[in-house]
Short mmCIF file of C-alpha atoms in Angstrom, two decimals:
data_model
loop_
_atom_site.label_atom_id
_atom_site.label_comp_id
_atom_site.label_asym_id
_atom_site.label_seq_id
_atom_site.Cartn_x
_atom_site.Cartn_y
_atom_site.Cartn_z
CA MET T 1 154.89 113.63 111.23
CA VAL T 2 151.42 114.98 110.57
CA ARG T 3 149.45 113.21 107.92
CA LYS T 4 146.61 115.07 106.24
CA VAL T 5 143.51 113.00 105.70
CA ASN T 6 141.05 114.23 103.13
CA PRO T 7 137.41 114.06 104.26
CA PRO T 8 135.20 111.67 102.33
CA GLN T 9 133.61 113.33 99.35
CA GLU T 10 129.87 113.80 99.52
CA HIS T 11 127.93 111.83 96.96
CA GLN T 12 127.32 114.06 93.98
CA PRO T 13 124.07 113.54 92.08
CA LEU T 14 124.38 112.55 88.45
CA PRO T 15 123.38 115.46 86.18
CA LEU T 16 120.34 114.93 84.01
CA PHE T 17 119.05 117.58 81.64
CA THR T 18 115.40 118.52 81.65
CA ALA T 19 115.02 117.67 77.97
CA ALA T 20 116.27 114.13 78.59
CA VAL T 21 113.62 113.53 81.25
CA SER T 22 110.84 115.13 79.25
CA ALA T 23 111.77 112.91 76.28
CA MET T 24 110.87 109.90 78.43
CA ILE T 25 107.39 111.24 79.12
CA GLN T 26 104.84 111.05 76.33
CA LEU T 27 101.63 112.69 77.56
CA ASP T 28 98.27 111.71 76.12
CA ARG T 29 96.14 114.79 76.70
CA THR T 30 93.03 113.03 75.41
CA ALA T 31 93.24 110.16 77.90
CA ALA T 32 91.07 109.89 81.00
CA ILE T 33 94.21 109.39 83.12
CA PRO T 34 95.22 112.73 84.73
CA LEU T 35 98.43 114.23 83.40
CA TYR T 36 100.14 114.15 86.79
CA ARG T 37 99.41 110.43 86.97
CA GLN T 38 100.93 109.86 83.53
CA ILE T 39 104.09 111.70 84.59
CA TYR T 40 104.25 109.75 87.85
CA GLU T 41 103.79 106.36 86.18
CA ARG T 42 106.44 107.02 83.51
CA LEU T 43 109.03 108.25 86.00
CA ARG T 44 108.20 105.42 88.38
CA THR T 45 108.76 102.85 85.64
CA ALA T 46 112.03 104.54 84.64
CA ILE T 47 113.28 104.40 88.23
CA LEU T 48 112.28 100.78 88.87
CA GLU T 49 113.71 99.58 85.55
CA GLY T 50 116.99 101.42 86.06
CA GLU T 51 116.60 104.06 83.34
CA LEU T 52 116.99 106.66 86.08
CA ALA T 53 119.84 105.55 88.30
CA GLU T 54 119.93 106.12 92.03
CA GLY T 55 121.35 109.57 92.72
CA THR T 56 120.11 111.07 89.46
CA ARG T 57 119.02 114.66 89.92
CA LEU T 58 115.58 115.32 88.47
CA PRO T 59 114.61 118.67 86.93
CA THR T 60 112.91 121.24 89.12
CA GLU T 61 109.11 121.25 89.11
CA ARG T 62 109.03 124.54 87.23
CA ALA T 63 111.56 123.47 84.59
CA LEU T 64 109.86 120.15 83.85
CA ALA T 65 106.43 121.82 83.77
CA GLN T 66 107.65 124.29 81.16
CA GLU T 67 109.21 121.52 79.09
CA LEU T 68 106.02 119.42 79.17
CA HIS T 69 103.70 122.44 78.78
CA VAL T 70 101.72 121.66 81.94
CA ASN T 71 101.07 123.48 85.19
CA ARG T 72 103.72 123.34 87.86
CA THR T 73 101.14 121.84 90.23
CA THR T 74 100.82 118.88 87.86
CA VAL T 75 104.53 118.06 88.15
CA MET T 76 104.46 118.75 91.89
CA ASN T 77 101.67 116.18 92.35
CA ALA T 78 103.64 113.61 90.34
CA TYR T 79 106.78 114.22 92.41
CA ASN T 80 104.76 113.96 95.63
CA GLU T 81 103.46 110.54 94.57
CA LEU T 82 106.99 109.33 93.86
CA ALA T 83 108.26 110.73 97.17
CA SER T 84 105.46 108.99 99.08
CA GLU T 85 106.73 105.66 97.70
CA GLY T 86 110.32 106.46 98.63
CA LEU T 87 111.45 106.64 95.00
CA ILE T 88 112.70 110.24 95.11
CA GLU T 89 113.85 112.55 97.87
CA GLY T 90 114.32 116.30 98.04
CA HIS T 91 117.57 117.74 99.40
CA VAL T 92 118.20 121.38 100.23
CA GLY T 93 120.81 122.74 97.82
CA ARG T 94 120.94 119.55 95.76
CA GLY T 95 117.43 119.31 94.36
CA THR T 96 115.31 116.20 93.95
CA LEU T 97 117.26 112.94 93.70
CA VAL T 98 116.25 109.45 92.66
CA LYS T 99 116.21 107.13 95.65
CA ARG T 100 115.52 103.65 94.31
CA ASN T 101 113.07 101.70 96.45
CA TYR T 102 114.45 98.16 96.42
CA LEU T 103 111.49 96.78 98.37
CA VAL T 104 109.00 97.94 95.74
CA HIS T 105 111.26 96.67 92.95
CA ASP T 106 111.65 93.23 94.52
CA LEU T 107 107.92 92.89 95.11
CA GLU T 108 107.14 93.78 91.51
CA ASP T 109 109.54 91.09 90.28
CA GLU T 110 107.33 88.45 91.90
CA PRO T 111 103.93 88.01 90.23
CA TYR T 112 101.09 88.12 92.70
CA GLU T 113 97.66 86.94 91.76
CA GLN T 114 94.53 87.20 93.84
CA ASP T 115 90.92 86.81 92.86
CA MET T 116 88.74 89.83 93.50
CA PRO T 117 86.40 89.08 96.42
CA SER T 118 82.68 88.97 95.65
CA TRP T 119 81.90 91.86 97.99
CA LEU T 120 84.21 94.10 95.95
CA PHE T 121 82.28 93.31 92.77
CA SER T 122 79.09 94.31 94.56
CA LEU T 123 80.64 97.52 95.85
CA SER T 124 81.92 98.46 92.39
CA ALA T 125 78.50 97.84 90.86
CA GLU T 126 76.75 100.00 93.47
CA GLU T 127 79.28 102.79 93.00
CA GLU T 128 78.81 102.68 89.23
CA LEU T 129 75.03 102.77 89.69
CA ALA T 130 75.17 105.73 92.08
CA LEU T 131 77.90 107.81 90.48
CA GLY T 132 78.28 106.32 86.99
CA HIS T 133 77.77 109.21 84.59
CA ASP T 134 78.74 111.96 87.05
CA ALA T 135 81.96 110.19 88.06
CA ARG T 136 83.03 109.71 84.44
CA LEU T 137 82.09 113.28 83.56
CA MET T 138 84.06 114.65 86.52
CA GLY T 139 87.09 112.63 85.44
CA GLU T 140 86.90 114.06 81.93
CA ILE T 141 86.50 117.62 83.22
CA THR T 142 89.44 117.25 85.61
CA SER T 143 91.67 115.86 82.85
CA LEU T 144 90.78 118.74 80.53
CA GLY T 145 91.60 121.20 83.29
CA GLU T 146 95.20 119.99 83.39
CA GLN T 147 95.82 121.19 79.85
CA GLN T 148 97.79 124.41 79.91
CA GLU T 149 95.58 126.25 77.41
CA VAL T 150 92.40 125.49 79.38
CA ILE T 151 91.13 127.62 82.27
CA SER T 152 89.39 125.08 84.49
CA LEU T 153 86.59 125.98 86.88
CA ALA T 154 85.97 122.33 87.81
CA ALA T 155 88.10 122.20 90.95
CA ALA T 156 87.26 125.73 92.17
CA THR T 157 90.92 126.40 92.89
CA PRO T 158 92.81 129.64 92.24
CA ALA T 159 95.23 130.05 89.38
CA GLU T 160 98.71 128.76 90.10
CA ALA T 161 100.15 132.27 89.82
CA LEU T 162 97.83 133.40 92.63
CA LEU T 163 98.64 130.47 94.91
CA PRO T 164 101.41 131.38 97.39
CA ALA T 165 102.84 127.86 97.46
CA GLU T 166 106.13 128.84 99.11
CA MET T 167 104.38 130.83 101.84
CA LEU T 168 101.90 128.02 102.54
CA SER T 169 104.78 125.56 102.75
CA ARG T 170 106.51 127.71 105.37
CA ILE T 171 103.27 128.08 107.35
CA VAL T 172 102.76 124.31 107.44
CA GLU T 173 106.38 123.76 108.47
CA ASP T 174 106.14 126.38 111.23
CA GLY T 175 102.88 124.87 112.46
CA LEU T 176 104.40 121.40 112.71
CA LEU T 177 107.40 122.73 114.62
CA GLN T 178 105.28 124.73 117.06
CA GLU T 179 102.48 122.25 117.70
CA ARG T 180 104.57 119.08 117.44
CA GLN T 181 102.49 115.98 118.16
CA SER T 182 99.19 117.85 118.58
CA ALA T 183 99.41 119.00 114.96
CA LEU T 184 99.29 115.39 113.76
CA GLY T 185 96.69 114.11 116.22
CA TYR T 186 92.92 114.22 116.31
CA CYS T 187 91.06 117.45 116.92
CA PRO T 188 87.45 118.12 117.97
CA VAL T 189 84.90 117.34 115.26
CA GLU T 190 83.86 120.99 115.20
CA GLY T 191 87.46 122.10 114.53
CA LEU T 192 90.36 123.49 116.54
CA GLN T 193 89.20 125.98 119.14
CA SER T 194 92.13 128.29 118.44
CA LEU T 195 91.23 128.42 114.74
CA ARG T 196 87.55 129.02 115.44
CA ARG T 197 88.39 131.86 117.83
CA GLU T 198 90.69 133.46 115.26
CA ILE T 199 88.03 133.26 112.55
CA ALA T 200 85.43 134.81 114.88
CA GLN T 201 87.81 137.65 115.73
CA ARG T 202 88.50 138.40 112.07
CA MET T 203 84.79 138.34 111.27
CA ARG T 204 84.08 140.80 114.09
CA GLN T 205 86.75 143.10 112.67
CA ARG T 206 84.73 143.10 109.45
CA GLY T 207 81.48 143.95 111.23
CA VAL T 208 80.03 140.44 111.51
CA ALA T 209 78.87 139.60 115.04
CA VAL T 210 79.56 135.92 115.64
CA ASP T 211 80.42 133.69 118.59
CA TRP T 212 83.33 131.33 118.02
CA GLN T 213 81.21 128.48 119.41
CA HIS T 214 78.87 128.88 116.44
CA ILE T 215 81.67 128.24 113.93
CA LEU T 216 82.34 124.81 112.43
CA ILE T 217 85.50 123.88 110.53
CA LEU T 218 84.66 121.54 107.66
CA SER T 219 86.81 119.37 105.43
CA GLY T 220 85.35 120.89 102.29
CA SER T 221 82.30 122.17 100.46
CA THR T 222 80.81 118.69 100.03
CA GLN T 223 80.68 118.17 103.79
CA GLY T 224 79.05 121.58 104.22
CA ILE T 225 76.44 120.82 101.56
CA GLY T 226 75.76 117.49 103.26
CA LEU T 227 75.14 119.17 106.62
CA ILE T 228 72.81 121.72 105.04
CA GLY T 229 70.91 118.94 103.30
CA ARG T 230 70.46 116.92 106.49
CA PHE T 231 69.29 119.78 108.69
CA LEU T 232 67.33 122.05 106.35
CA LEU T 233 65.77 119.76 103.75
CA HIS T 234 62.97 117.23 103.97
CA PRO T 235 61.93 114.44 101.60
CA GLY T 236 60.08 115.96 98.67
CA ASP T 237 61.81 119.34 98.86
CA GLU T 238 63.17 120.70 95.61
CA VAL T 239 66.71 122.02 95.32
CA VAL T 240 67.48 124.69 92.72
CA VAL T 241 71.03 124.97 91.40
CA GLU T 242 72.72 126.90 88.63
CA VAL T 243 73.74 125.41 85.31
CA PRO T 244 76.54 124.48 85.21
CA THR T 245 76.89 123.62 88.88
CA TYR T 246 79.05 121.65 91.28
CA LEU T 247 78.58 117.94 90.57
CA GLY T 248 79.40 117.13 94.19
CA ALA T 249 76.28 119.02 95.28
CA ILE T 250 74.04 117.01 92.97
CA GLN T 251 75.58 113.74 94.15
CA THR T 252 75.18 114.76 97.81
CA PHE T 253 71.53 115.76 97.47
CA ARG T 254 70.85 112.60 95.48
CA ALA T 255 72.46 110.46 98.20
CA LEU T 256 70.24 112.17 100.79
CA GLY T 257 67.16 111.35 98.72
CA ARG T 258 66.45 115.02 98.09
CA VAL T 259 66.84 115.01 94.29
#
């Protein structure tokens, strides 16, 4: 006699409509807190308090962005924060599911009090003195840029429609698979030699004669401005910038004692 045994059924995520999730999230577009952070905090609270049960399927980034009238990148950043805490997890073919982090939940149930050390007060005061107005202004500008009807030039990033997010994701995935451990390790301070050689080759194709050894890979424009300030400027030199300009440049020159 042959007995047929049915395979165990795969856990099916609980359906949750986009409108139901968006109803949980009340965005304050006038607040200094970035919109992605507001979305993250509301969903995080809903997960930890059981409003969103484990296995609940969240809306896609695009669908929730449309419902909340924000950029898709805003929702993506919120989801990334939740994923980094182990509260949600993406599955191919099943979407993004709630994965309740019991460790975080248990820790939050126990009140933990600790006095702020004196050195931290000093650090906060120095930071406020050095960056005070600029830091607050940058926060306000960044928050305004997350509103859908605003075209923000603050972050110097391309429009979402021009950003090939899917292609970049595949490139990163392919790079990790090909380079393995070396892709996650340290590289020379001047940048990967293979990348510098490739950049030099492309520049030569465009008629720019350059040796790959003369190319530096930087972490961003602020680092580049800092290097220029250290090597080309002297105390007392004047720096001319446009108005408006990049606040990071002003802060960098000010930190170098050049402004």
